[in-house]
Coordinates of N, CA, C and O in Angstrom, one line a residue:
X1 N 0.8 -1.2 0.0 CA 0.0 0.0 0.0 C 0.9 1.3 0.0 O 0.5 2.2 -0.6
X2 N 2.0 1.2 0.6 CA 2.9 2.4 0.7 C 3.5 2.6 -0.7 O 3.7 3.8 -1.1
X3 N 3.7 1.6 -1.5 CA 4.2 1.8 -2.9 C 3.2 2.5 -3.7 O 3.5 3.4 -4.5
X4 N 1.9 2.2 -3.5 CA 0.8 2.9 -4.3 C 0.8 4.4 -3.9 O 0.7 5.2 -4.8
X5 N 0.9 4.7 -2.6 CA 1.0 6.1 -2.2 C 2.2 6.8 -2.8 O 2.2 8.0 -3.2
X6 N 3.3 6.1 -2.8 CA 4.5 6.7 -3.3 C 4.4 7.0 -4.8 O 4.8 8.1 -5.3
X7 N 3.8 6.1 -5.6 CA 3.6 6.3 -7.0 C 2.6 7.5 -7.2 O 2.8 8.3 -8.1
X8 N 1.6 7.5 -6.4 CA 0.6 8.6 -6.6 C 1.2 10.0 -6.3 O 1.0 10.9 -7.0
X9 N 2.0 10.1 -5.2 CA 2.7 11.3 -4.9 C 3.6 11.7 -6.0 O 3.7 12.9 -6.4
X10 N 4.4 10.8 -6.5 CA 5.3 11.0 -7.6 C 4.6 11.5 -8.8 O 5.1 12.5 -9.5
X11 N 3.5 10.9 -9.2 CA 2.7 11.3 -10.3 C 2.2 12.8 -10.1 O 2.2 13.6 -11.1
X12 N 1.6 13.1 -9.0 CA 1.1 14.4 -8.7 C 2.2 15.4 -8.7 O 2.1 16.5 -9.3
X13 N 3.4 15.1 -8.2 CA 4.5 16.0 -8.2 C 5.0 16.3 -9.6 O 5.3 17.4 -10.0
X14 N 5.1 15.2 -10.4 CA 5.5 15.4 -11.8 C 4.5 16.3 -12.5 O 4.9 17.2 -13.3
X15 N 3.2 16.1 -12.3 CA 2.2 16.9 -13.0 C 2.3 18.3 -12.5 O 2.2 19.3 -13.4
X16 N 2.5 18.6 -11.2 CA 2.6 20.0 -10.8 C 3.9 20.6 -11.3 O 3.9 21.8 -11.6
X17 N 4.9 19.9 -11.5 CA 6.2 20.4 -12.1 C 5.9 20.8 -13.5 O 6.3 21.9 -13.9
X18 N 5.2 20.0 -14.3 CA 4.9 20.3 -15.7 C 4.0 21.5 -15.7 O 4.2 22.4 -16.6
X19 N 3.0 21.6 -14.8 CA 2.1 22.7 -14.8 C 2.8 24.0 -14.4 O 2.6 25.1 -15.0
X20 N 3.8 24.0 -13.5 CA 4.6 25.1 -13.2 C 5.4 25.6 -14.4 O 5.5 26.9 -14.6
X21 N 6.0 24.7 -15.2 CA 6.7 25.1 -16.4 C 5.8 25.8 -17.4 O 6.1 26.8 -18.0
X22 N 4.6 25.2 -17.6 CA 3.6 25.7 -18.5 C 3.2 27.1 -18.1 O 3.1 28.1 -18.9
X23 N 3.0 27.3 -16.8 CA 2.6 28.7 -16.3 C 3.7 29.7 -16.5 O 3.5 30.9 -16.8
X24 N 5.0 29.2 -16.3 CA 6.1 30.1 -16.5 C 6.2 30.5 -17.9 O 6.5 31.7 -18.2
X25 N 6.0 29.6 -18.9 CA 6.1 29.9 -20.3 C 4.9 30.9 -20.7 O 5.1 31.8 -21.4
X26 N 3.8 30.6 -20.1 CA 2.6 31.5 -20.4 C 2.8 32.9 -19.9 O 2.5 33.9 -20.6
X27 N 3.4 33.0 -18.7 CA 3.7 34.4 -18.2 C 4.7 35.1 -19.1 O 4.7 36.3 -19.2
X28 N 5.7 34.4 -19.6 CA 6.7 35.0 -20.5 C 6.0 35.5 -21.8 O 6.3 36.6 -22.3
X29 N 5.1 34.7 -22.3 CA 4.4 35.1 -23.6 C 3.5 36.3 -23.3 O 3.5 37.3 -24.1
X30 N 2.8 36.3 -22.2 CA 2.0 37.5 -21.8 C 2.9 38.7 -21.6 O 2.5 39.8 -22.1
X31 N 4.0 38.5 -21.0 CA 4.9 39.7 -20.8 C 5.4 40.2 -22.1 O 5.5 41.4 -22.3
X32 N 5.8 39.3 -23.1 CA 6.3 39.7 -24.4 C 5.2 40.5 -25.1 O 5.4 41.5 -25.8
X33 N 4.0 40.0 -25.1 CA 2.8 40.6 -25.7 C 2.6 42.0 -25.1 O 2.3 43.0 -25.8
X34 N 2.7 42.1 -23.8 CA 2.5 43.4 -23.1 C 3.6 44.4 -23.6 O 3.3 45.6 -23.8
X35 N 4.8 43.9 -23.7 CA 5.9 44.8 -24.2 C 5.7 45.3 -25.6 O 6.0 46.4 -25.9
X36 N 5.1 44.4 -26.5 CA 4.9 44.8 -27.9 C 3.6 45.5 -28.1 O 3.5 46.2 -29.1
X37 N 2.7 45.5 -27.1 CA 1.4 46.1 -27.3 C 1.5 47.6 -27.3 O 0.8 48.3 -28.0
X38 N 2.4 48.2 -26.5 CA 2.6 49.6 -26.4 C 3.0 50.2 -27.8 O 2.3 51.1 -28.3
X39 N 4.1 49.8 -28.4 CA 4.4 50.3 -29.7 C 3.4 50.1 -30.8 O 3.1 50.9 -31.6
X40 N 2.7 48.9 -30.7 CA 1.6 48.6 -31.7 C 0.5 49.6 -31.5 O 0.0 50.1 -32.5
X41 N 0.1 49.9 -30.3 CA -0.9 50.9 -30.1 C -0.5 52.3 -30.5 O -1.3 53.0 -31.1
X42 N 0.7 52.6 -30.3 CA 1.2 53.9 -30.8 C 1.2 54.0 -32.3 O 0.7 55.0 -32.9
X43 N 1.6 52.9 -33.0 CA 1.5 52.9 -34.5 C 0.1 53.0 -35.0 O -0.2 53.7 -35.9
X44 N -0.8 52.3 -34.3 CA -2.2 52.3 -34.7 C -2.8 53.8 -34.5 O -3.6 54.3 -35.3
X45 N -2.4 54.4 -33.4 CA -2.9 55.8 -33.2 C -2.4 56.7 -34.3 O -3.2 57.6 -34.8
X46 N -1.1 56.6 -34.6 CA -0.6 57.4 -35.7 C -1.3 57.2 -37.0 O -1.6 58.1 -37.8
X47 N -1.6 55.9 -37.3 CA -2.3 55.5 -38.5 C -3.7 56.1 -38.6 O -4.1 56.7 -39.6
X48 N -4.4 56.0 -37.5 CA -5.7 56.6 -37.4 C -5.7 58.1 -37.6 O -6.6 58.7 -38.3
X49 N -4.7 58.8 -37.0 CA -4.6 60.2 -37.1 C -4.4 60.6 -38.6 O -5.0 61.5 -39.1
X50 N -3.5 59.9 -39.2 CA -3.2 60.2 -40.7 C -4.5 59.9 -41.5 O -4.8 60.7 -42.4
X51 N -5.2 58.8 -41.2 CA -6.4 58.6 -42.0 C -7.4 59.7 -41.8 O -8.1 60.1 -42.7
X52 N -7.6 60.2 -40.5 CA -8.5 61.3 -40.3 C -8.1 62.5 -41.0 O -8.9 63.3 -41.5
X53 N -6.7 62.8 -41.1 CA -6.3 64.0 -41.9 C -6.6 63.8 -43.3 O -7.1 64.8 -44.0
X54 N -6.4 62.6 -43.9 CA -6.7 62.4 -45.3 C -8.2 62.5 -45.5 O -8.7 63.1 -46.6
X55 N -9.0 62.0 -44.6 CA -10.5 62.2 -44.8 C -10.9 63.6 -44.7 O -11.8 64.0 -45.4
X56 N -10.3 64.4 -43.9 CA -10.6 65.8 -43.8 C -10.2 66.5 -45.1 O -11.0 67.3 -45.6
X57 N -9.1 66.2 -45.7 CA -8.7 66.7 -47.0 C -9.7 66.3 -48.1 O -10.1 67.1 -49.0
X58 N -10.1 65.0 -48.0 CA -11.0 64.5 -49.0 C -12.4 65.2 -48.9 O -13.0 65.5 -49.9
X59 N -12.8 65.5 -47.7 CA -14.0 66.2 -47.4 C -14.0 67.6 -48.1 O -14.9 68.1 -48.7
X60 N -12.8 68.3 -47.9 CA -12.7 69.7 -48.5 C -12.7 69.6 -50.0 O -13.4 70.4 -50.7
X61 N -12.1 68.6 -50.6 CA -12.1 68.4 -52.0 C -13.5 68.1 -52.5 O -13.9 68.6 -53.5
X62 N -14.2 67.3 -51.8 CA -15.6 66.9 -52.2 C -16.5 68.1 -52.2 O -17.3 68.3 -53.1
X63 N -16.3 69.0 -51.2 CA -17.1 70.2 -51.1 C -16.8 71.1 -52.3 O -17.7 71.8 -52.9
X64 N -15.5 71.2 -52.6 CA -15.1 72.1 -53.8 C -15.6 71.5 -55.1 O -16.1 72.3 -55.9
X65 N -15.6 70.2 -55.2 CA -16.1 69.6 -56.5 C -17.6 69.8 -56.5 O -18.2 70.1 -57.6
X66 N -18.3 69.8 -55.4 CA -19.8 70.1 -55.4 C -20.0 71.5 -55.9 O -21.0 71.8 -56.6
X67 N -19.2 72.4 -55.4 CA -19.3 73.8 -55.8 C -19.1 74.0 -57.3 O -19.8 74.7 -58.0
X68 N -18.1 73.4 -57.8 CA -17.8 73.4 -59.3 C -18.9 72.8 -60.1 O -19.3 73.4 -61.1
X69 N -19.5 71.7 -59.6 CA -20.6 71.1 -60.3 C -21.8 72.0 -60.3 O -22.5 72.1 -61.4
X70 N -22.1 72.7 -59.2 CA -23.2 73.7 -59.3 C -22.9 74.8 -60.2 O -23.8 75.3 -61.0
X71 N -21.7 75.3 -60.3 CA -21.3 76.4 -61.2 C -21.5 75.9 -62.6 O -22.0 76.7 -63.5
X72 N -21.0 74.7 -62.9 CA -21.1 74.2 -64.3 C -22.6 74.0 -64.7 O -23.0 74.3 -65.8
X73 N -23.4 73.6 -63.7 CA -24.8 73.4 -64.0 C -25.5 74.8 -64.3 O -26.3 74.9 -65.2
X74 N -25.1 75.8 -63.5 CA -25.6 77.1 -63.8 C -25.2 77.7 -65.1 O -26.0 78.2 -65.9
X75 N -23.9 77.5 -65.5 CA -23.5 78.0 -66.8 C -24.2 77.2 -67.9 O -24.5 77.8 -68.9
X76 N -24.4 75.9 -67.7 CA -25.1 75.1 -68.8 C -26.5 75.6 -68.9 O -27.0 75.8 -70.1
X77 N -27.2 75.9 -67.8 CA -28.5 76.4 -67.9 C -28.6 77.8 -68.7 O -29.4 78.0 -69.5
X78 N -27.6 78.7 -68.3 CA -27.6 80.0 -69.0 C -27.3 79.8 -70.5 O -27.9 80.4 -71.3
X79 N -26.3 79.0 -70.8 CA -26.0 78.8 -72.2 C -27.1 78.2 -73.0 O -27.3 78.5 -74.1
X80 N -27.8 77.3 -72.4 CA -29.0 76.6 -73.1 C -30.0 77.7 -73.4 O -30.6 77.7 -74.4
X81 N -30.3 78.5 -72.4 CA -31.4 79.5 -72.6 C -30.9 80.6 -73.6 O -31.7 81.1 -74.3
X82 N -29.6 81.0 -73.5 CA -29.1 82.1 -74.4 C -28.9 81.6 -75.8 O -29.3 82.2 -76.8
X83 N -28.3 80.4 -76.0 CA -28.0 79.9 -77.3 C -29.0 79.0 -77.9 O -29.3 79.0 -79.0
X84 N -29.6 78.2 -77.0 CA -30.5 77.1 -77.5 C -31.8 77.7 -78.1 O -32.2 77.2 -79.2
X85 N -32.4 78.7 -77.5 CA -33.6 79.3 -78.1 C -33.4 79.8 -79.5 O -34.1 79.5 -80.4
X86 N -32.4 80.7 -79.7 CA -32.2 81.2 -81.0 C -31.8 80.2 -82.0 O -32.1 80.2 -83.2
X87 N -31.0 79.1 -81.6 CA -30.7 78.1 -82.5 C -31.9 77.3 -83.0 O -32.0 77.0 -84.2
X88 N -32.8 77.0 -82.1 CA -34.0 76.3 -82.5 C -34.8 77.2 -83.5 O -35.4 76.7 -84.5
X89 N -34.9 78.5 -83.2 CA -35.7 79.4 -84.1 C -35.0 79.5 -85.4 O -35.7 79.5 -86.5
X90 N -33.7 79.5 -85.5 CA -32.9 79.6 -86.7 C -33.1 78.3 -87.5 O -33.3 78.3 -88.7
X91 N -33.1 77.2 -86.8 CA -33.3 75.9 -87.5 C -34.7 75.8 -88.1 O -34.9 75.3 -89.2
X92 N -35.7 76.3 -87.3 CA -37.1 76.2 -87.8 C -37.2 77.2 -89.0 O -37.9 76.8 -90.0
X93 N -36.6 78.3 -88.9 CA -36.7 79.3 -90.0 C -36.0 78.7 -91.3 O -36.6 78.8 -92.4
X94 N -34.9 78.1 -91.2 CA -34.2 77.5 -92.3 C -35.0 76.4 -92.9 O -35.1 76.2 -94.1
X95 N -35.6 75.6 -92.0 CA -36.5 74.5 -92.5 C -37.6 75.1 -93.3 O -38.0 74.6 -94.4
X96 N -38.2 76.1 -92.8 CA -39.4 76.7 -93.5 C -39.0 77.3 -94.8 O -39.7 77.2 -95.8
X97 N -37.8 77.9 -94.9 CA -37.3 78.5 -96.1 C -37.0 77.4 -97.1 O -37.4 77.5 -98.3
X98 N -36.4 76.3 -96.7 CA -36.1 75.2 -97.6 C -37.4 74.6 -98.1 O -37.6 74.2 -99.3
X99 N -38.4 74.5 -97.2 CA -39.7 73.9 -97.6 C -40.4 74.8 -98.6 O -41.0 74.3 -99.6
X100 N -40.3 76.1 -98.4 CA -41.0 77.0 -99.3 C -40.3 77.0 -100.6 O -41.0 77.1 -101.7
X101 N -39.0 77.0 -100.6 CA -38.3 77.0 -101.9 C -38.5 75.7 -102.6 O -38.5 75.6 -103.8
X102 N -38.6 74.6 -101.9 CA -38.8 73.3 -102.5 C -40.2 73.1 -103.1 O -40.3 72.4 -104.1
X103 N -41.2 73.8 -102.7 CA -42.5 73.8 -103.3 C -42.6 74.5 -104.6 O -43.5 74.3 -105.4
X104 N -41.7 75.5 -104.9 CA -41.7 76.2 -106.1 C -41.2 75.4 -107.3 O -41.5 75.7 -108.4
X105 N -40.4 74.4 -107.0 CA -39.8 73.6 -108.1 C -40.9 72.5 -108.5 O -41.6 72.0 -107.7
X106 N -40.8 72.2 -109.8 CA -41.7 71.1 -110.2 C -41.3 69.8 -109.6 O -40.1 69.5 -109.5
X107 N -42.3 69.0 -109.3 CA -42.0 67.7 -108.6 C -41.4 66.7 -109.6 O -42.0 66.5 -110.7
X108 N -40.4 66.0 -109.2 CA -39.8 65.0 -110.1 C -39.8 63.7 -109.4 O -39.6 63.7 -108.2
X109 N -39.9 62.6 -110.1 CA -39.9 61.3 -109.5 C -38.5 61.0 -109.3 O -37.6 61.3 -110.1
X110 N -38.2 60.2 -108.2 CA -36.8 59.8 -108.0 C -36.3 58.9 -109.2 O -37.1 58.2 -109.8
X111 N -35.0 59.0 -109.5 CA -34.5 58.2 -110.6 C -34.7 56.7 -110.5 O -34.8 56.0 -111.5
X112 N -34.7 56.2 -109.3 CA -34.7 54.8 -109.1 C -36.2 54.2 -109.1 O -36.4 53.0 -109.1
X113 N -37.2 55.1 -109.1 CA -38.6 54.7 -109.1 C -39.3 55.3 -110.3 O -39.6 56.5 -110.3
X114 N -39.5 54.5 -111.3 CA -40.2 55.1 -112.5 C -41.7 55.4 -112.2 O -42.3 54.8 -111.3
X115 N -42.2 56.4 -112.9 CA -43.6 56.7 -112.8 C -44.5 55.7 -113.3 O -44.2 55.1 -114.4
X116 N -45.6 55.3 -112.6 CA -46.5 54.3 -113.1 C -47.5 55.1 -114.0 O -47.9 56.2 -113.7
X117 N -48.0 54.4 -115.1 CA -49.0 55.1 -115.9 C -50.3 55.2 -115.1 O -50.7 54.4 -114.3
X118 N -51.1 56.3 -115.4 CA -52.3 56.5 -114.8 C -53.3 55.5 -115.2 O -53.4 55.2 -116.4
X119 N -54.2 55.0 -114.3 CA -55.2 54.0 -114.6 C -56.6 54.7 -114.6 O -56.7 55.7 -114.0
X120 N -57.5 54.0 -115.2 CA -58.8 54.5 -115.1 C -59.3 54.1 -113.7 O -59.0 53.1 -113.2
X121 N -60.1 55.0 -113.1 CA -60.5 54.8 -111.7 C -61.3 53.6 -111.5 O -61.2 52.9 -110.6
X122 N -62.2 53.3 -112.4 CA -63.0 52.1 -112.3 C -63.8 52.0 -110.9 O -63.9 50.9 -110.4
X123 N -64.1 53.0 -110.4 CA -64.9 53.0 -109.1 C -64.1 53.0 -107.9 O -64.6 53.0 -106.8
X124 N -62.8 52.9 -108.0 CA -61.9 52.9 -106.9 C -61.3 54.3 -106.7 O -61.1 55.0 -107.7
X125 N -60.9 54.6 -105.5 CA -60.2 55.9 -105.3 C -58.8 55.8 -105.9 O -58.2 54.8 -105.9
X126 N -58.4 56.9 -106.5 CA -57.1 56.9 -107.2 C -56.0 56.8 -106.1 O -56.1 57.2 -105.0
X127 N -55.0 56.1 -106.5 CA -53.8 55.9 -105.6 C -53.9 54.6 -104.9 O -52.9 54.3 -104.2
X128 N -55.0 53.9 -105.0 CA -55.0 52.6 -104.3 C -54.5 51.5 -105.2 O -54.8 51.6 -106.4
X129 N -53.9 50.5 -104.7 CA -53.4 49.4 -105.5 C -54.3 48.2 -105.3 O -54.8 48.0 -104.2
X130 N -54.3 47.4 -106.3 CA -55.1 46.2 -106.2 C -54.3 45.1 -106.8 O -53.6 45.2 -107.8
X131 N -54.3 44.0 -106.1 CA -53.5 42.9 -106.6 C -54.3 42.0 -107.5 O -53.8 41.0 -108.0
X132 N -55.6 42.3 -107.7 CA -56.4 41.5 -108.6 C -57.0 40.3 -107.8 O -57.8 39.6 -108.4
X133 N -56.7 40.1 -106.6 CA -57.3 39.1 -105.8 C -58.2 39.6 -104.7 O -58.0 40.7 -104.3
X134 N -59.1 38.9 -104.3 CA -60.0 39.3 -103.3 C -59.4 39.2 -101.9 O -58.3 38.6 -101.8
X135 N -60.0 39.7 -101.0 CA -59.5 39.7 -99.6 C -59.6 38.3 -99.1 O -60.5 37.6 -99.3
X136 N -58.7 37.9 -98.3 CA -58.7 36.5 -97.7 C -59.1 36.6 -96.3 O -58.9 37.3 -95.5

């Protein structure tokens, strides 16, 4: 029975020794992480500050672009009203002049479409075509 207790105590002592080594290594890792955390946090703080500066600059640029866009829109509206109205009137006038001058000329058939001979009306309205077949 004493041998059993001796083996049990040796096993527990061996386990506690291993556990003590594990806790020692864990404390070293935690200590190293703590030593490295300070500089990492400083780097992160600098990075966030720089990002905020860049976002501030981007905000200023965005506001300036919005102002330029409004100015371009205003200029476009003014140009459309100043130039667009007279251009439409000039185009309508030139179309009317061409149309009026075109009505004074005798009408000619296009070269690729020969004139068809006039038919006797035969009870039908002139200008209608008949294929000679009844409706289906």
